[in-house]
Amino acid sequence: MKEEIILSVSNLSKSFGGLKALIDVSFQVKRGEIFGIIGPNGSGKTTLINCITGFIKPDSGKVHFKDRDITGFKPHKIAHMGIARTFQIMRPYYSLPAYKNLIVPLWSPRAKKLGGWRGGGKHGDRDTVAVDILEEIGFERDSRVPYKLASTLPTGYQKRLELARCIALRPEVIFCDEVFSGLSMSEIAGMIPLIEKMKMEGITLIMVEHRLRELFRVADRVMALNFGEKIAEGDPHEVIEDKRVKEAYLGSEGI
Amino acid sequence: MEQLRRERLDRSLKVRTEGIYAISAFEEILYLLGPRLLFIVGILILPFILEAAPYWKRVINIMCAYAIIAISFDFLSNFVGLVCLGGALFTGIGGYFTAIYNHYFSFPMYLSIPLAAVSGALFCTVVLLPALPLRGVYFAIVTLMYPLLFSRIIEALNILGGTNGISGIQSFPNPYIEHYTVILILLFFLFGLRRFVNEDIGLVFRGVKDNDQAVKASGINVTTIKIYAVFIASLMGCFSGAYIAHLYMWAGLSLFALDFSIIPIASTVIGGGGTLIGAVIGSFILVPLSEILREAGTLRIVIYCVVLTLFIVFKSEGLMIYLQRKYHQFERWVKV
């Protein structure tokens, strides 16, 4: 059971006009692990997430989720099956207070069927469940922060809100698109226990990240992309020592 | 010596949390309900106040009909993010549907209006389906085109009375039924929608406006949400159209006129978008204004434009948002 493959991507390719954003990318993610995807700017990390979660249709290749072919499904259908994602550019529902942001995932058909985070919110008590989730993810319950307008929250809280919106859906897999970027060291130190907690809950996390040091503290395995191609995969410390990965980050003359 | 200091009236309310009002005293309840009651009572006794001026009594009807269209525009644009320039599509379809039911099938009025509102809304939703994936200005342009399309079809094919329209539609039995039908429906839609947008499902609608990608990523089909929203908005528009057709005992091409698209938008701008009640107040200003300006002849449009421009330059946030802010800033003297 431990080694069950939850997500399997095979030979995924996508090009935008002449630009090849992804070339034959294949990888597999096991249930319950934290899988990191690294690579320099423009290496196709976000495109990969978009292709898997249905926001972009891949040109070729297959995505299997729990042995089911989900290639080319609509985003809402993929989310309904249990794959949540955060967005690199944080866009909370600006006109709503922070806790009301979570009403949307809690109202979704998936949460109605299964219940949201830990089965709550099924019986219309969505406001309480929303505040519970926010407390879980580091909003001080008794402060005014959960009730503030989402647009007035500081970056660290907005990142947490993105994650909260994912876990409210009670997903099996979460794609985190650069959740550490733009955060201070202390804010990241606050995020890492959250990520470990989610892993303990049995959620599979796939993290796209620029902040390698912080990623390597939590990741079980990582994959490196460069110009849309997979150049390395495996244990984080082996991958970072890989010659091609070093070249990708530092340029070939740096070696 | 006794010292006084100033305190904001809403202090006891706001001091707790933003938006969540814990009501503990009669004054607080009155403070919150006061403006609402003033509006409801005011609009309900308006036909009696204007008893002496029969002409202006007729204006109430058309004013309320415009207000309903304005609410539907405000709802679609500020709560779902669909800027719909096709208010005239809704009124036209509603008016013609009720004319068909009443004239050709001789349904009585109390059956043909609701039937026209519901079936007209279904019709509008179906014809707007292809435009729903569009966003922003593209959706606006497509919806602007629809009323023109339908009036040209009726004109070219000479169906449904052609350019003469369908006359001889049943009229309201007495003026009071005429007034209170539209006033009560207006109040119903206004307060119903205000409640709706703060319910959980309403928050999902507002989510679509703020960030539809995140709504998709939450496993909700955005197109379905937009279909519901368009249905609600066109239900209101079609009701207005059907009402106006019965008011004038005639359904013609002028029901597809640009007025029904533009005046509600102007009302929303003047009243303040995103408040719903602002749209109503805006049309309560604009519609009587255009009646007054009737005497100015062709200069009417000029004066109308000047008023609109002044509003946009000096009170661009909208009257209602301005008043709301001022109301919350009322102060009183209290002993230190």
mmCIF file of C-alpha atoms in Angstrom, chain A:
data_model
loop_
_atom_site.group_PDB
_atom_site.id
_atom_site.type_symbol
_atom_site.label_atom_id
_atom_site.label_comp_id
_atom_site.label_asym_id
_atom_site.label_seq_id
_atom_site.Cartn_x
_atom_site.Cartn_y
_atom_site.Cartn_z
ATOM 1 C CA MET A 1 0.000 0.000 0.000
ATOM 2 C CA LYS A 2 2.891 2.320 0.829
ATOM 3 C CA GLU A 3 4.310 2.090 -2.672
ATOM 4 C CA GLU A 4 1.073 2.762 -4.528
ATOM 5 C CA ILE A 5 1.585 5.021 -7.548
ATOM 6 C CA ILE A 6 -0.977 7.814 -7.234
ATOM 7 C CA LEU A 7 -0.004 9.947 -10.205
ATOM 8 C CA SER A 8 1.745 8.823 -13.319
ATOM 9 C CA VAL A 9 2.764 11.157 -16.123
ATOM 10 C CA SER A 10 4.105 9.684 -19.335
ATOM 11 C CA ASN A 11 5.713 11.422 -22.304
ATOM 12 C CA LEU A 12 3.966 14.735 -21.753
ATOM 13 C CA SER A 13 4.742 17.344 -24.428
ATOM 14 C CA LYS A 14 3.464 20.849 -24.973
ATOM 15 C CA SER A 15 4.596 23.596 -27.290
ATOM 16 C CA PHE A 16 3.453 27.175 -27.636
ATOM 17 C CA GLY A 17 4.003 27.994 -31.291
ATOM 18 C CA GLY A 18 7.678 27.317 -31.892
ATOM 19 C CA LEU A 19 8.584 27.194 -28.226
ATOM 20 C CA LYS A 20 8.772 23.718 -26.786
ATOM 21 C CA ALA A 21 7.685 24.173 -23.186
ATOM 22 C CA LEU A 22 7.630 20.475 -22.295
ATOM 23 C CA ILE A 23 9.397 17.653 -24.113
ATOM 24 C CA ASP A 24 8.505 14.040 -23.281
ATOM 25 C CA VAL A 25 8.327 14.498 -19.524
ATOM 26 C CA SER A 26 7.578 11.332 -17.572
ATOM 27 C CA PHE A 27 7.499 10.734 -13.838
ATOM 28 C CA GLN A 28 5.581 8.889 -11.168
ATOM 29 C CA VAL A 29 4.538 10.020 -7.726
ATOM 30 C CA LYS A 30 3.853 7.604 -4.875
ATOM 31 C CA ARG A 31 1.013 8.090 -2.458
ATOM 32 C CA GLY A 32 1.929 10.093 0.618
ATOM 33 C CA GLU A 33 5.298 11.421 -0.503
ATOM 34 C CA ILE A 34 6.500 14.973 -1.054
ATOM 35 C CA PHE A 35 7.743 15.272 -4.601
ATOM 36 C CA GLY A 36 9.707 18.366 -5.588
ATOM 37 C CA ILE A 37 10.022 19.815 -9.067
ATOM 38 C CA ILE A 38 12.925 22.206 -9.540
ATOM 39 C CA GLY A 39 14.448 24.032 -12.478
ATOM 40 C CA PRO A 40 15.586 27.472 -13.555
ATOM 41 C CA ASN A 41 13.148 30.146 -14.742
ATOM 42 C CA GLY A 42 11.286 29.189 -17.895
ATOM 43 C CA SER A 43 12.063 25.495 -17.587
ATOM 44 C CA GLY A 44 8.397 24.522 -17.824
ATOM 45 C CA LYS A 45 7.492 23.820 -14.206
ATOM 46 C CA THR A 46 4.264 25.789 -14.133
ATOM 47 C CA THR A 47 3.316 24.565 -17.608
ATOM 48 C CA LEU A 48 3.683 21.028 -16.293
ATOM 49 C CA ILE A 49 1.283 21.750 -13.430
ATOM 50 C CA ASN A 50 -1.150 23.435 -15.795
ATOM 51 C CA CYS A 51 -1.077 20.405 -18.120
ATOM 52 C CA ILE A 52 -1.705 17.937 -15.307
ATOM 53 C CA THR A 53 -4.475 19.951 -13.645
ATOM 54 C CA GLY A 54 -6.275 20.592 -16.926
ATOM 55 C CA PHE A 55 -5.744 24.325 -17.297
ATOM 56 C CA ILE A 56 -3.745 23.655 -20.486
ATOM 57 C CA LYS A 57 -4.296 20.742 -22.856
ATOM 58 C CA PRO A 58 -1.044 18.872 -23.527
ATOM 59 C CA ASP A 59 -0.121 18.162 -27.171
ATOM 60 C CA SER A 60 0.727 14.551 -26.454
ATOM 61 C CA GLY A 61 1.332 12.208 -23.553
ATOM 62 C CA LYS A 62 -0.834 10.793 -20.815
ATOM 63 C CA VAL A 63 -1.660 11.622 -17.225
ATOM 64 C CA HIS A 64 -3.000 8.839 -15.005
ATOM 65 C CA PHE A 65 -4.445 9.465 -11.572
ATOM 66 C CA LYS A 66 -5.018 6.294 -9.540
ATOM 67 C CA ASP A 67 -4.919 4.239 -12.765
ATOM 68 C CA ARG A 68 -7.502 6.443 -14.426
ATOM 69 C CA ASP A 69 -6.623 8.381 -17.566
ATOM 70 C CA ILE A 70 -7.341 12.048 -16.834
ATOM 71 C CA THR A 71 -5.551 13.581 -19.824
ATOM 72 C CA GLY A 72 -7.472 16.532 -21.219
ATOM 73 C CA PHE A 73 -10.144 16.599 -18.507
ATOM 74 C CA LYS A 74 -11.598 19.990 -17.548
ATOM 75 C CA PRO A 75 -9.955 21.650 -14.504
ATOM 76 C CA HIS A 76 -13.073 21.426 -12.342
ATOM 77 C CA LYS A 77 -13.413 17.735 -13.085
ATOM 78 C CA ILE A 78 -9.811 17.031 -12.144
ATOM 79 C CA ALA A 79 -10.221 19.037 -8.935
ATOM 80 C CA HIS A 80 -13.408 17.112 -8.225
ATOM 81 C CA MET A 81 -11.428 13.852 -8.435
ATOM 82 C CA GLY A 82 -9.079 15.091 -5.716
ATOM 83 C CA ILE A 83 -6.209 17.020 -7.272
ATOM 84 C CA ALA A 84 -5.977 20.512 -5.809
ATOM 85 C CA ARG A 85 -3.523 23.224 -6.737
ATOM 86 C CA THR A 86 -2.291 26.596 -5.618
ATOM 87 C CA PHE A 87 -1.487 29.411 -8.011
ATOM 88 C CA GLN A 88 1.916 31.002 -8.333
ATOM 89 C CA ILE A 89 0.361 34.456 -8.529
ATOM 90 C CA MET A 90 -1.793 34.681 -5.438
ATOM 91 C CA ARG A 91 -5.277 35.822 -6.231
ATOM 92 C CA PRO A 92 -7.615 35.349 -3.295
ATOM 93 C CA TYR A 93 -11.258 36.345 -3.676
ATOM 94 C CA TYR A 94 -10.446 39.972 -2.924
ATOM 95 C CA SER A 95 -13.910 41.184 -2.090
ATOM 96 C CA LEU A 96 -14.477 38.496 0.548
ATOM 97 C CA PRO A 97 -13.125 38.185 4.107
ATOM 98 C CA ALA A 98 -10.394 35.544 4.501
ATOM 99 C CA TYR A 99 -12.615 32.880 6.047
ATOM 100 C CA LYS A 100 -15.313 33.415 3.415
ATOM 101 C CA ASN A 101 -12.693 32.522 0.788
ATOM 102 C CA LEU A 102 -12.962 28.946 1.966
ATOM 103 C CA ILE A 103 -16.711 28.809 1.439
ATOM 104 C CA VAL A 104 -16.108 28.285 -2.285
ATOM 105 C CA PRO A 105 -14.200 24.978 -1.957
ATOM 106 C CA LEU A 106 -16.444 23.934 0.935
ATOM 107 C CA TRP A 107 -19.486 24.510 -1.271
ATOM 108 C CA SER A 108 -18.024 22.482 -4.156
ATOM 109 C CA PRO A 109 -19.657 19.179 -5.153
ATOM 110 C CA ARG A 110 -16.605 17.285 -3.860
ATOM 111 C CA ALA A 111 -16.838 18.780 -0.375
ATOM 112 C CA LYS A 112 -20.593 18.277 -0.379
ATOM 113 C CA LYS A 113 -20.118 14.607 -1.172
ATOM 114 C CA LEU A 114 -17.161 13.793 1.075
ATOM 115 C CA GLY A 115 -17.291 16.655 3.508
ATOM 116 C CA GLY A 116 -14.487 19.205 3.429
ATOM 117 C CA TRP A 117 -11.277 19.074 5.482
ATOM 118 C CA ARG A 118 -11.716 16.176 7.955
ATOM 119 C CA GLY A 119 -15.286 15.747 6.816
ATOM 120 C CA GLY A 120 -16.587 19.086 8.055
ATOM 121 C CA GLY A 121 -18.881 21.490 6.310
ATOM 122 C CA LYS A 122 -21.244 18.830 5.076
ATOM 123 C CA HIS A 123 -24.187 20.050 7.084
ATOM 124 C CA GLY A 124 -24.089 23.745 6.280
ATOM 125 C CA ASP A 125 -21.781 24.731 9.149
ATOM 126 C CA ARG A 126 -19.309 26.049 6.609
ATOM 127 C CA ASP A 127 -18.357 29.236 8.453
ATOM 128 C CA THR A 128 -17.137 27.359 11.539
ATOM 129 C CA VAL A 129 -15.287 24.789 9.441
ATOM 130 C CA ALA A 130 -13.662 27.604 7.458
ATOM 131 C CA VAL A 131 -12.344 29.251 10.624
ATOM 132 C CA ASP A 132 -11.149 25.828 11.876
ATOM 133 C CA ILE A 133 -9.169 25.314 8.691
ATOM 134 C CA LEU A 134 -7.652 28.778 8.920
ATOM 135 C CA GLU A 135 -6.624 28.134 12.523
ATOM 136 C CA GLU A 136 -5.070 24.844 11.445
ATOM 137 C CA ILE A 137 -3.003 26.638 8.843
ATOM 138 C CA GLY A 138 -1.762 29.394 11.103
ATOM 139 C CA PHE A 139 -4.366 32.150 11.303
ATOM 140 C CA GLU A 140 -4.836 33.187 14.929
ATOM 141 C CA ARG A 141 -8.400 32.284 15.703
ATOM 142 C CA ASP A 142 -9.117 34.940 18.287
ATOM 143 C CA SER A 143 -7.497 37.742 16.356
ATOM 144 C CA ARG A 144 -9.262 39.679 13.632
ATOM 145 C CA VAL A 145 -7.090 38.193 10.888
ATOM 146 C CA PRO A 146 -9.529 35.507 9.675
ATOM 147 C CA TYR A 147 -12.248 38.139 9.320
ATOM 148 C CA LYS A 148 -10.178 40.673 7.410
ATOM 149 C CA LEU A 149 -10.739 41.279 3.728
ATOM 150 C CA ALA A 150 -8.498 38.933 1.764
ATOM 151 C CA SER A 151 -7.082 41.836 -0.227
ATOM 152 C CA THR A 152 -5.704 43.447 2.949
ATOM 153 C CA LEU A 153 -3.813 40.369 4.170
ATOM 154 C CA PRO A 154 0.008 40.326 4.098
ATOM 155 C CA THR A 155 1.759 38.020 1.615
ATOM 156 C CA GLY A 156 2.475 35.293 4.147
ATOM 157 C CA TYR A 157 -1.192 34.966 5.033
ATOM 158 C CA GLN A 158 -2.245 35.088 1.392
ATOM 159 C CA LYS A 159 0.073 32.129 0.660
ATOM 160 C CA ARG A 160 -1.459 30.263 3.578
ATOM 161 C CA LEU A 161 -4.901 31.133 2.276
ATOM 162 C CA GLU A 162 -3.988 29.545 -1.076
ATOM 163 C CA LEU A 163 -3.046 26.351 0.772
ATOM 164 C CA ALA A 164 -6.138 26.552 2.973
ATOM 165 C CA ARG A 165 -8.285 26.776 -0.139
ATOM 166 C CA CYS A 166 -6.679 23.510 -1.303
ATOM 167 C CA ILE A 167 -7.034 21.528 1.904
ATOM 168 C CA ALA A 168 -10.634 22.672 2.331
ATOM 169 C CA LEU A 169 -11.354 20.587 -0.762
ATOM 170 C CA ARG A 170 -10.030 17.498 1.071
ATOM 171 C CA PRO A 171 -7.773 16.509 -1.809
ATOM 172 C CA GLU A 172 -5.523 13.489 -2.239
ATOM 173 C CA VAL A 173 -2.873 15.392 -4.174
ATOM 174 C CA ILE A 174 -1.895 19.053 -3.845
ATOM 175 C CA PHE A 175 0.236 20.855 -6.397
ATOM 176 C CA CYS A 176 2.012 23.736 -4.670
ATOM 177 C CA ASP A 177 3.228 26.272 -7.188
ATOM 178 C CA GLU A 178 6.030 28.176 -5.434
ATOM 179 C CA VAL A 179 4.438 28.519 -2.013
ATOM 180 C CA PHE A 180 7.768 29.630 -0.491
ATOM 181 C CA SER A 181 8.613 32.369 -2.956
ATOM 182 C CA GLY A 182 8.293 35.904 -1.670
ATOM 183 C CA LEU A 183 8.232 34.797 1.967
ATOM 184 C CA SER A 184 10.730 35.724 4.665
ATOM 185 C CA MET A 185 12.835 33.043 6.375
ATOM 186 C CA SER A 186 10.640 33.135 9.467
ATOM 187 C CA GLU A 187 7.470 32.836 7.409
ATOM 188 C CA ILE A 188 8.927 29.806 5.628
ATOM 189 C CA ALA A 189 9.871 28.335 8.978
ATOM 190 C CA GLY A 190 6.195 28.668 9.863
ATOM 191 C CA MET A 191 5.071 26.984 6.644
ATOM 192 C CA ILE A 192 7.274 23.894 6.865
ATOM 193 C CA PRO A 193 5.433 22.331 9.837
ATOM 194 C CA LEU A 194 2.173 22.854 7.931
ATOM 195 C CA ILE A 195 3.537 20.944 4.986
ATOM 196 C CA GLU A 196 4.766 18.155 7.219
ATOM 197 C CA LYS A 197 1.381 18.063 8.907
ATOM 198 C CA MET A 198 -0.338 17.663 5.548
ATOM 199 C CA LYS A 199 1.990 14.799 4.730
ATOM 200 C CA MET A 200 1.069 13.180 8.039
ATOM 201 C CA GLU A 201 -2.594 13.473 7.066
ATOM 202 C CA GLY A 202 -1.736 11.332 4.036
ATOM 203 C CA ILE A 203 -1.878 14.020 1.382
ATOM 204 C CA THR A 204 0.551 13.681 -1.504
ATOM 205 C CA LEU A 205 2.323 16.971 -2.178
ATOM 206 C CA ILE A 206 3.977 17.973 -5.413
ATOM 207 C CA MET A 207 5.963 21.143 -4.848
ATOM 208 C CA VAL A 208 7.328 23.357 -7.561
ATOM 209 C CA GLU A 209 9.993 25.478 -5.920
ATOM 210 C CA HIS A 210 12.827 27.924 -6.450
ATOM 211 C CA ARG A 211 13.940 27.935 -2.835
ATOM 212 C CA LEU A 212 15.949 24.710 -2.984
ATOM 213 C CA ARG A 213 17.316 24.727 0.569
ATOM 214 C CA GLU A 214 13.837 24.928 2.074
ATOM 215 C CA LEU A 215 12.413 22.422 -0.390
ATOM 216 C CA PHE A 216 15.112 19.866 0.417
ATOM 217 C CA ARG A 217 14.203 19.991 4.081
ATOM 218 C CA VAL A 218 10.801 18.453 3.300
ATOM 219 C CA ALA A 219 11.018 16.708 -0.078
ATOM 220 C CA ASP A 220 11.367 12.924 -0.352
ATOM 221 C CA ARG A 221 12.291 12.961 -4.019
ATOM 222 C CA VAL A 222 12.872 15.688 -6.562
ATOM 223 C CA MET A 223 12.878 16.034 -10.312
ATOM 224 C CA ALA A 224 14.794 18.694 -12.223
ATOM 225 C CA LEU A 225 13.588 20.285 -15.459
ATOM 226 C CA ASN A 226 15.547 22.392 -17.915
ATOM 227 C CA PHE A 227 14.122 23.861 -21.130
ATOM 228 C CA GLY A 228 11.134 21.538 -20.817
ATOM 229 C CA GLU A 229 13.182 18.372 -20.466
ATOM 230 C CA LYS A 230 13.632 16.162 -17.443
ATOM 231 C CA ILE A 231 17.333 16.149 -16.602
ATOM 232 C CA ALA A 232 17.432 14.370 -13.268
ATOM 233 C CA GLU A 233 15.263 12.592 -10.722
ATOM 234 C CA GLY A 234 15.852 11.005 -7.350
ATOM 235 C CA ASP A 235 17.067 11.798 -3.851
ATOM 236 C CA PRO A 236 17.308 15.591 -3.368
ATOM 237 C CA HIS A 237 21.001 15.606 -2.477
ATOM 238 C CA GLU A 238 21.943 13.372 -5.390
ATOM 239 C CA VAL A 239 19.961 15.506 -7.809
ATOM 240 C CA ILE A 240 21.651 18.722 -6.733
ATOM 241 C CA GLU A 241 25.069 17.138 -7.234
ATOM 242 C CA ASP A 242 24.096 16.023 -10.744
ATOM 243 C CA LYS A 243 26.311 17.618 -13.384
ATOM 244 C CA ARG A 244 23.448 18.609 -15.700
ATOM 245 C CA VAL A 245 21.490 20.195 -12.870
ATOM 246 C CA LYS A 246 24.501 22.263 -11.866
ATOM 247 C CA GLU A 247 24.935 23.293 -15.496
ATOM 248 C CA ALA A 248 21.297 24.292 -15.766
ATOM 249 C CA TYR A 249 21.502 26.533 -12.723
ATOM 250 C CA LEU A 250 25.035 27.889 -13.084
ATOM 251 C CA GLY A 251 25.720 27.637 -16.813
ATOM 252 C CA SER A 252 28.276 25.214 -18.253
ATOM 253 C CA GLU A 253 31.152 27.601 -17.704
ATOM 254 C CA GLY A 254 30.510 27.685 -13.994
ATOM 255 C CA ILE A 255 31.700 24.110 -13.590
#
